[in-house]
CSV table of C-alpha atoms in Angstrom, one decimal:
chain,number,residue,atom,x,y,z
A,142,UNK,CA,-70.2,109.6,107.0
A,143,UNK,CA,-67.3,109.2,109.7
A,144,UNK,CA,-64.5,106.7,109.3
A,145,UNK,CA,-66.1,102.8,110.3
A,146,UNK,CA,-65.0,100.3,112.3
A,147,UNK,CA,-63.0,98.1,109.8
A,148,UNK,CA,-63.0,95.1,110.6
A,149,UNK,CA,-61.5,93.3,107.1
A,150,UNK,CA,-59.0,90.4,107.1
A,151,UNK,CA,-57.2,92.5,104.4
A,152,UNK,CA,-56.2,95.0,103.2
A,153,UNK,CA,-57.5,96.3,106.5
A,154,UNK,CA,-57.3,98.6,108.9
A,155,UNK,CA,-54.0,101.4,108.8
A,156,UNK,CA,-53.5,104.1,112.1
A,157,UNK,CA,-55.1,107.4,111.4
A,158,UNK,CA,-52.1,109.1,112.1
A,159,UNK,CA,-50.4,107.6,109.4
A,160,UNK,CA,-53.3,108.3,106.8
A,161,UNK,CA,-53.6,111.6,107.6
A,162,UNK,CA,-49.9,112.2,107.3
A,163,UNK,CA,-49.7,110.7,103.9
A,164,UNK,CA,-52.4,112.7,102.9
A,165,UNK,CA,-50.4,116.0,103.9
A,166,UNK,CA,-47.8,114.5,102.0
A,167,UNK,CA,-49.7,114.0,99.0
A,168,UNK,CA,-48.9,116.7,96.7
A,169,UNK,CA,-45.7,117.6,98.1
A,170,UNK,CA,-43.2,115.0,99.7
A,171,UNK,CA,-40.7,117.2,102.6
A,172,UNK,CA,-40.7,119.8,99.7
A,173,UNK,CA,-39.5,117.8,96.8
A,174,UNK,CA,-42.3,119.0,94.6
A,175,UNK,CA,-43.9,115.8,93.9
A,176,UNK,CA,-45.9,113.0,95.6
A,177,UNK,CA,-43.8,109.7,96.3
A,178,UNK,CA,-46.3,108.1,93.7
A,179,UNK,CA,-44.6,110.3,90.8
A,180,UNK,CA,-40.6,109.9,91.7
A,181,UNK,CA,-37.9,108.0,90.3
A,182,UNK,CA,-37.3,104.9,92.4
A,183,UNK,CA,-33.6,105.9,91.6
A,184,UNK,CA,-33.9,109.0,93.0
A,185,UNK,CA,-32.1,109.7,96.1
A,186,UNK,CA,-35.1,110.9,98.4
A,187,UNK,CA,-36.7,107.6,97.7
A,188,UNK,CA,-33.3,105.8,98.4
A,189,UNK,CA,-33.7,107.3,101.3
A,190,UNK,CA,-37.6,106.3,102.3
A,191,UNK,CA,-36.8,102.5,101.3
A,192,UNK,CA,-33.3,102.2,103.6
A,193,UNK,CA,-34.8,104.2,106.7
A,194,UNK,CA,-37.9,102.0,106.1
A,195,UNK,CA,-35.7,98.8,106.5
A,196,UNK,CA,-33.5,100.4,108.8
A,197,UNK,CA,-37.0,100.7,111.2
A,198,UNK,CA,-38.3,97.4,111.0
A,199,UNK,CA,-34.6,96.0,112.0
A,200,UNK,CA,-35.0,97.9,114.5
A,201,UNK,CA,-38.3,97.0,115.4
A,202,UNK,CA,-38.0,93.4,115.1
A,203,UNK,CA,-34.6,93.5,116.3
A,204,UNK,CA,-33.2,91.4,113.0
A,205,UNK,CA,-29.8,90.0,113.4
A,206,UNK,CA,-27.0,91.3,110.5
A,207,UNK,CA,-27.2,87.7,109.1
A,208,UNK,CA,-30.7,88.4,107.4
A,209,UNK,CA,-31.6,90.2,104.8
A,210,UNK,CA,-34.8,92.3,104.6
A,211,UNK,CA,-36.7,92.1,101.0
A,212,UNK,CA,-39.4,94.1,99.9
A,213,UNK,CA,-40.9,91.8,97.2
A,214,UNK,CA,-44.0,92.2,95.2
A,215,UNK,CA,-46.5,88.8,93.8
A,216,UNK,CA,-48.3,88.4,97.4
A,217,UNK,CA,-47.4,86.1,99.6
A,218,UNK,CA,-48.6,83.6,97.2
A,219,UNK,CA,-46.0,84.0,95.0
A,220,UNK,CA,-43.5,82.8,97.9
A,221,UNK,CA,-45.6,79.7,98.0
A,222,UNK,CA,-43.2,78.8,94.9
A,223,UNK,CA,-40.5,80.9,95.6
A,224,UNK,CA,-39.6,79.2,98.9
A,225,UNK,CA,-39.5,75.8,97.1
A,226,UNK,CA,-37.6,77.7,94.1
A,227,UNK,CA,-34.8,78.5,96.2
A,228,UNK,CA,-34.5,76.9,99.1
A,229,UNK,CA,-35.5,72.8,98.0
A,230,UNK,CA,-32.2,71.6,97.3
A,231,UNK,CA,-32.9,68.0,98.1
A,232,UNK,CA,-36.2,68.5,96.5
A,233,UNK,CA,-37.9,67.7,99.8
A,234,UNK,CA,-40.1,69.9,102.3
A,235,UNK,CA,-42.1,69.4,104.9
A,236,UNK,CA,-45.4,70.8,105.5
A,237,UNK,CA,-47.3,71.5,108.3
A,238,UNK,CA,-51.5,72.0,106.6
A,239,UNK,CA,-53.6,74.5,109.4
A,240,UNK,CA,-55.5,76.2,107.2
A,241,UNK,CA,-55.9,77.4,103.8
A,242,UNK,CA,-53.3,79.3,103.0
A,243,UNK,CA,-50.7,76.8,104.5
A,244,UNK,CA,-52.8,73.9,102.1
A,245,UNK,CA,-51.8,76.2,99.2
A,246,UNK,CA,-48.3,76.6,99.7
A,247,UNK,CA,-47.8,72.9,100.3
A,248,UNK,CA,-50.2,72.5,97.0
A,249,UNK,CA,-47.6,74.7,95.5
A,250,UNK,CA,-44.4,72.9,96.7
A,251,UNK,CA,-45.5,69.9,94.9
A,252,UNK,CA,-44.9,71.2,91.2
A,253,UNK,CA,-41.1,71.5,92.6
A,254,UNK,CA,-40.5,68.3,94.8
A,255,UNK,CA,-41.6,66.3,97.5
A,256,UNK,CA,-43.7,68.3,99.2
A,257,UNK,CA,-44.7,66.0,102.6
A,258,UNK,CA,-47.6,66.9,104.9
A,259,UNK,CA,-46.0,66.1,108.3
A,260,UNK,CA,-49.0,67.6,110.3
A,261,UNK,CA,-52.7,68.9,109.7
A,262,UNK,CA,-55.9,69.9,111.4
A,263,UNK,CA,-57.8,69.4,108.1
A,264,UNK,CA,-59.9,66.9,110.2
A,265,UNK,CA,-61.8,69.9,112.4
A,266,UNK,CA,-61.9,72.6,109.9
A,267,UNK,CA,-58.7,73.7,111.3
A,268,UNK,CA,-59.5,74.9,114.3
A,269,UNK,CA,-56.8,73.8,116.4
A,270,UNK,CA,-52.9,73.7,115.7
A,271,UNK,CA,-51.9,70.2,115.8
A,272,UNK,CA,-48.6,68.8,118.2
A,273,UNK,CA,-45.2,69.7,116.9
A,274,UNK,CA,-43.3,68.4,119.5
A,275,UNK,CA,-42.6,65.4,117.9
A,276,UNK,CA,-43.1,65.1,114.0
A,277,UNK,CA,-41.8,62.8,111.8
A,278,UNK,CA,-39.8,65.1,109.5
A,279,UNK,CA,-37.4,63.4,107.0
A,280,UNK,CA,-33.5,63.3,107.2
A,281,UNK,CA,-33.1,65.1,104.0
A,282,UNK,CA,-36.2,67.8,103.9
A,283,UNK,CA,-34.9,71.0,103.3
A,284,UNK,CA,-37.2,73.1,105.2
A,285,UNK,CA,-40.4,72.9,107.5
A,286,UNK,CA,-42.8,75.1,106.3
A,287,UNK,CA,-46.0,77.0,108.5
A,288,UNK,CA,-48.1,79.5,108.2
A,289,UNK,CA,-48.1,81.3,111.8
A,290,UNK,CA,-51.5,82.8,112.3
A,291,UNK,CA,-54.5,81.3,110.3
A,292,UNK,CA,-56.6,84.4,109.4
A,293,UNK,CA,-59.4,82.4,108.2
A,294,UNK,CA,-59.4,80.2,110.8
A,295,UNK,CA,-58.6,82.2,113.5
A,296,UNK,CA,-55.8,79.9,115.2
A,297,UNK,CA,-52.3,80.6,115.9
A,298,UNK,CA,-49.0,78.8,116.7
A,299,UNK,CA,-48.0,79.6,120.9
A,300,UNK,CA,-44.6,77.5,119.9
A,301,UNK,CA,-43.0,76.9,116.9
A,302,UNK,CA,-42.8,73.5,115.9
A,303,UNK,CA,-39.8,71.3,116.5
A,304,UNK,CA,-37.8,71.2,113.3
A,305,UNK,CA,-35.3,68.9,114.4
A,306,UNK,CA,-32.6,71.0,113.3
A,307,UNK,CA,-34.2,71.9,109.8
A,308,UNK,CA,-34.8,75.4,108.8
A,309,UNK,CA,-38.4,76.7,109.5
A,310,UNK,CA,-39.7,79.0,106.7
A,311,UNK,CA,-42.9,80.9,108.0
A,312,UNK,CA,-46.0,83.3,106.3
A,313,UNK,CA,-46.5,85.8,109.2
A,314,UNK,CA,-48.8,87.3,107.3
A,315,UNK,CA,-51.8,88.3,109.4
A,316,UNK,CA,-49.6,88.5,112.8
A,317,UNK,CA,-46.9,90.1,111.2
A,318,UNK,CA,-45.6,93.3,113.7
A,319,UNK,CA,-48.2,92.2,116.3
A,320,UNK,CA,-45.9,90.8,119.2
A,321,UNK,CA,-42.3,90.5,119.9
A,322,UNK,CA,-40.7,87.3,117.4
A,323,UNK,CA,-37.1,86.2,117.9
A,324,UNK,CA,-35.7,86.5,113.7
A,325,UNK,CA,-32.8,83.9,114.6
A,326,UNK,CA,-35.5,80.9,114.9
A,327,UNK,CA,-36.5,80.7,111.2
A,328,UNK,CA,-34.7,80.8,108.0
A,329,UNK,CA,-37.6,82.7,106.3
A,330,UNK,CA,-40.1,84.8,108.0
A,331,UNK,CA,-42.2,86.6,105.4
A,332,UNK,CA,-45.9,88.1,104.6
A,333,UNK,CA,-47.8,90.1,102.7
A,334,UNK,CA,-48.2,93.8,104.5
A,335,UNK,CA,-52.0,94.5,103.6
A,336,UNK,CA,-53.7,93.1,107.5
A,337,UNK,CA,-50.8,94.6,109.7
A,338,UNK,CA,-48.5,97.2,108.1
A,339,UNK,CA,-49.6,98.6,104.7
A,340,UNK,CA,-51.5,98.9,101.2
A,341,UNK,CA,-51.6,95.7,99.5
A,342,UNK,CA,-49.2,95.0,96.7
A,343,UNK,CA,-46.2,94.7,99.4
A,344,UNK,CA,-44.8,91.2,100.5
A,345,UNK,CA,-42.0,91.7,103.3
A,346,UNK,CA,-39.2,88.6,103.1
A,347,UNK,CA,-36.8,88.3,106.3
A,348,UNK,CA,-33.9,85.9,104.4
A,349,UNK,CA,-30.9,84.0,106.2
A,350,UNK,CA,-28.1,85.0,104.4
A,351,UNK,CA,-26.7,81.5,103.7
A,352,UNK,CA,-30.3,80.6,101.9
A,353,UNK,CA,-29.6,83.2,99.5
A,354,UNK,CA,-27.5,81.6,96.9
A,355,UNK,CA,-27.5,81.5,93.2
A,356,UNK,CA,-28.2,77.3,93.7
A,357,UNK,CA,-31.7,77.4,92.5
A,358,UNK,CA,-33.8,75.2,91.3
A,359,UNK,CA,-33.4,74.9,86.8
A,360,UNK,CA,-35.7,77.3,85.1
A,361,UNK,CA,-35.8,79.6,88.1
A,362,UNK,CA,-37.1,82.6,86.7
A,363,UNK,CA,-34.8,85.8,87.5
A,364,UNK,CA,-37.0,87.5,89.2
A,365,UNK,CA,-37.9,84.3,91.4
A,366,UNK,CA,-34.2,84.4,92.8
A,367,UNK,CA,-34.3,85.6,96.1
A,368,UNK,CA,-30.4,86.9,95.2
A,369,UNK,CA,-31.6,88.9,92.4
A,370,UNK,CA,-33.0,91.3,95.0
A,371,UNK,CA,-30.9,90.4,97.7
A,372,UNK,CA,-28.0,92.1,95.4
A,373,UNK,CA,-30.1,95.1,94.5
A,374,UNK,CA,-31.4,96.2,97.8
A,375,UNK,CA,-34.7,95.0,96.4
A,376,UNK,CA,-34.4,97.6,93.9
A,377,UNK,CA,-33.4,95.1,91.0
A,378,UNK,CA,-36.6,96.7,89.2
A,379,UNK,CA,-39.4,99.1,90.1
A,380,UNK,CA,-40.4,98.3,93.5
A,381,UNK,CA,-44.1,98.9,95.0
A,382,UNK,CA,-42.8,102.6,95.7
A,383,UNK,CA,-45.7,104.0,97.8
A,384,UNK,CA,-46.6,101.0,99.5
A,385,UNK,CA,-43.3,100.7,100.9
A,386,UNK,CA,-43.3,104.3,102.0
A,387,UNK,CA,-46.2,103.9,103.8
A,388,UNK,CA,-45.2,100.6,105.5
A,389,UNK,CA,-42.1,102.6,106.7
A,390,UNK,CA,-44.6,105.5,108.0
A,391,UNK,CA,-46.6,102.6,109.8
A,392,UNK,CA,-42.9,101.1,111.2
A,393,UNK,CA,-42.7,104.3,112.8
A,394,UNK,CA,-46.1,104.5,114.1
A,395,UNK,CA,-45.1,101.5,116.0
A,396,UNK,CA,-41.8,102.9,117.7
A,397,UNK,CA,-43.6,105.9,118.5
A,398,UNK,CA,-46.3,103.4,120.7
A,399,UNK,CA,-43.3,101.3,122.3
A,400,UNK,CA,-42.7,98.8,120.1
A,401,UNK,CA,-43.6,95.0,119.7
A,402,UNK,CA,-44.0,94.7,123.6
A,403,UNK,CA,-46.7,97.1,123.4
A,404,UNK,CA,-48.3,96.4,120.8
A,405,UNK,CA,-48.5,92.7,122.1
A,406,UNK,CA,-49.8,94.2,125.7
A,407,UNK,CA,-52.4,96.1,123.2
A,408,UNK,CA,-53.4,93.2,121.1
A,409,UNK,CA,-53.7,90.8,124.3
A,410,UNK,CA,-56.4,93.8,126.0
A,411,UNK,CA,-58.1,93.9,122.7
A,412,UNK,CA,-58.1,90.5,122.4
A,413,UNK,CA,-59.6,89.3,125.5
A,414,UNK,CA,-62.3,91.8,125.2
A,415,UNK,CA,-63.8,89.8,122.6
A,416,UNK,CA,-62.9,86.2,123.9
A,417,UNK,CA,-64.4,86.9,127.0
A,418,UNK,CA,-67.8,87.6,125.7
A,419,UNK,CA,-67.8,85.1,123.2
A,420,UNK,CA,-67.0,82.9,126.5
A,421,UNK,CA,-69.9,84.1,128.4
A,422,UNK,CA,-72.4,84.8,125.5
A,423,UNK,CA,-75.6,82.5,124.8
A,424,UNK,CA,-75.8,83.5,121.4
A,425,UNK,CA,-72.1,83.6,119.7
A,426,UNK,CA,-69.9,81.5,120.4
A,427,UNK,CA,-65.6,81.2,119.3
A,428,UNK,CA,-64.6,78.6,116.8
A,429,UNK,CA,-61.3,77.7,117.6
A,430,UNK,CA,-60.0,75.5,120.7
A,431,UNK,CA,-59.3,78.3,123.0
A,432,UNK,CA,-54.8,77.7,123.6
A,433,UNK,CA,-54.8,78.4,119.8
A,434,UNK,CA,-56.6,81.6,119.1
A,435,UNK,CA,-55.4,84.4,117.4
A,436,UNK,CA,-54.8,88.2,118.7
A,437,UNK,CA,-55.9,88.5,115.2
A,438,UNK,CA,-58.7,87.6,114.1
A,439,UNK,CA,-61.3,86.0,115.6
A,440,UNK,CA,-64.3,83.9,114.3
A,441,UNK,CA,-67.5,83.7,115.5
A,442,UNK,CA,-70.8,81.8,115.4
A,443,UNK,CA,-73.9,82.0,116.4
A,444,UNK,CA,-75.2,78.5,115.1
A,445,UNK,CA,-77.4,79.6,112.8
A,446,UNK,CA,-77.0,81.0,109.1
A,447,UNK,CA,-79.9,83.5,108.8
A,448,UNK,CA,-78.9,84.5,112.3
A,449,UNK,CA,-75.8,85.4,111.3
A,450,UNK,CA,-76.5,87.2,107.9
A,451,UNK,CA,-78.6,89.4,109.9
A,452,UNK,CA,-75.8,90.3,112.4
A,453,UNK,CA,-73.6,91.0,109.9
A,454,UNK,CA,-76.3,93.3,108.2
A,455,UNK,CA,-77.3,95.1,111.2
A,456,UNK,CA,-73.4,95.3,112.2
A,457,UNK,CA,-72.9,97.2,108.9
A,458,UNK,CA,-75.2,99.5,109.7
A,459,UNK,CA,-74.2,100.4,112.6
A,460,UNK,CA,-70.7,101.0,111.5
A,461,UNK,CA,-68.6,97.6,112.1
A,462,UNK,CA,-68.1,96.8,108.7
A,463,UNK,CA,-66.1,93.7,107.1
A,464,UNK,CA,-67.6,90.8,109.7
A,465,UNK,CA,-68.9,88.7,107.5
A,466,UNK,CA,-67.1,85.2,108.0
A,467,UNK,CA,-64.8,83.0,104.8
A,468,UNK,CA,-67.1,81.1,103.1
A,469,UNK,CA,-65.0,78.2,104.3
A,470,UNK,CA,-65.9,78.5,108.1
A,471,UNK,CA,-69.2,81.0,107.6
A,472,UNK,CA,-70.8,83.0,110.4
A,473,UNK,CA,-68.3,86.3,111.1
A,474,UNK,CA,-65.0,87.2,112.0
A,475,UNK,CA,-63.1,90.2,113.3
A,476,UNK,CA,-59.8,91.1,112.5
A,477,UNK,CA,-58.4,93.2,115.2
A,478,UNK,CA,-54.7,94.0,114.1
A,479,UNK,CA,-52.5,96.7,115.5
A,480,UNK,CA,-54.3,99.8,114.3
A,481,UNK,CA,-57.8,98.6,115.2
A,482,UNK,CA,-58.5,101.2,118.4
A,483,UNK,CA,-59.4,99.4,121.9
A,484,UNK,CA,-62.7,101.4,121.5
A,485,UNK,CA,-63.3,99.5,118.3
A,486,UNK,CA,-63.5,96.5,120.1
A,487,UNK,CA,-66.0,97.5,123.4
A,488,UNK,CA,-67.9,99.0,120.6
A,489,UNK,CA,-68.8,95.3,118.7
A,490,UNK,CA,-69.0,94.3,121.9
A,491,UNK,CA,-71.2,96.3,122.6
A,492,UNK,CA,-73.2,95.9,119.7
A,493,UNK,CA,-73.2,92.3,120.4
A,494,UNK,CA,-74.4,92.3,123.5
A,495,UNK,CA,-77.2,94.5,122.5
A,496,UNK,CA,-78.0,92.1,119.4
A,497,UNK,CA,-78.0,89.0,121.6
A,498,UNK,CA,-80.5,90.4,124.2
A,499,UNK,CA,-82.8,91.3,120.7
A,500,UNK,CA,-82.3,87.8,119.2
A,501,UNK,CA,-82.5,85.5,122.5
């Protein structure tokens, strides 16, 4: 059997290129003698991977000296109490609930402070991002906290929300690398690597400088200390070795195709591939209000639950595998990040089209 068309939420889909590269590298790393699995996180050709691997994704990203780039371990959900951890001074935050992920980090904040819902779209399964224009965010909240793209829900911020001068801290997740982002609006922009940029077991933490301080909350673990890492290059203990080198790998994947214009130009095409059938189709239809939906990932109904089941069955079959919606929202969804091939995309659609005319 050939590669499939992967369509997981995560880990998911890495370029080819990459793969195959790493599997050259394997046994022997640019003549070391060993795999980057087996050396000494000390050693200085993996000094070397980590800093041209941050080195990249400054580039990249353009990130302004001020911030520091972390390569942290725990998942994103382990930032959902180290934000609060570091950065709730006042012992005050404001949340902004669109989806699950977003409803666990503010869950989270509570054990630390007042953690205050400001904004939600609980009320339609989260399918839309509410108004931020305008929120009612306290004087003394230390933060505003999203979560930028909603990969179960499919929905995705267009602006970032009005802060009124506080700092924004926001998972990037499932969009993370997929369009150009100015670093200089947020205080925190992190995510775990495994939908855009790597192996899972990675979480990539973009930290204003003046946030890292050894003013933390009592009881902070050491390892919770966003300084603690800060000072050792985040090499303070063994870091997630491989899964850094291949995120670096992946960082240059993306130079190589243009950058974050490009791949936003790519993501748009592939995008609008799929929301234009699910527009036209009979059958399937989009579950999010169409101004919030994501480059990446994109749910999909057709109504009814057997119906569904058996597209997803079929789908597998045919080699689209991974559609099968969250339990939360049902029917399927396709995550289409950066390494997901245009041809991926007229394929399903494809497929779709062919399932419809079957099922009508």
């Amino acid at each position: 059997m050939g590669r499939v068309y992967n369509f997981s939420a995560g880990p998911a889909v890495l370029p080819e290129e990459v793969l195959k590269e790493a599997a050259k590298e394997m046994l022997d790393y640019k003549g070391c003698g060993m795999s980057v699995m087996e050396m000494s996180h000390r050693s200085k050709v993996y000094d070397t991977i980590i800093k041209e691997a941050e080195q990249d994704l400054r580039d990249i990203m353009n990130i302004p000296d001020n911030y520091k780039v972390l390569f942290l371990q725990g998942g994103a959900s382990l930032q959902f109490a180290m934000i609060p951890m570091n950065l709730m001074k006042n012992k005050k935050a404001a949340y902004i609930v669109t989806g699950q992920w977003a409803k666990k980090a503010y869950q989270e904040a509570q054990i630390y402070g007042e953690a205050i819902k400001v904004a939600s779209s609980e009320d339609k399964t989260f399918s839309y991002i509410p108004d931020c224009s305008d929120l009612d965010i306290p004087e003394d909240a230390d933060y505003v906290y999203i979560c930028e793209n909603n990969t179960i829900y499919g929905t995705k911020y267009k602006t970032l929300p009005n802060t009124k001068g506080k700092t924004l801290v926001a998972d990037v997740s499932s969009c993370f690398l997929s369009e150009p982002v100015d670093v200089s609006k947020y205080g925190v922009i992190y995510g775990g690597v495994q939908k855009n940029i790597g192996p899972a077991g990675v979480v990539i933490a973009i930290i204003r400088e003046d946030l890292i301080t050894e003013d933390v909350l009592p009881g902070t673990p050491t390892m919770m200390k966003y300084k603690t890492h800060a000072d050792a290059d985040s090499l303070y203990n063994t870091p997630p070795c491989y899964g850094i080198y291949i995120c670096g790998k992946v960082f240059q994947w993306i130079k190589k195709m243009g950058g974050l214009q490009a791949m936003k130009e790519l993501n748009e095409k592939k995008a609008k591939i799929l929301y234009d059938y699910l527009d036209e189709s009979s059958l399937f239809k989009g579950t999010v209000v169409p101004k919030d939906r994501s480059l990446m990932n994109v749910p999909f109904v057709t109504g009814d639950a057997e119906l569904d089941a058996k597209f997803v069955k079929e789908a597998k079959q045919a080699g689209f595998e991974n559609l099968k919606g969250h339990r939360t929202v049902g029917g399927m969804r396709a995550s289409i990040y950066n390494a997901m091939p245009v041809e991926g995309v007229e394929k399903l659609v494809e497929f779709m089209k062919k399932f419809e005319a079957e099922n009508c």
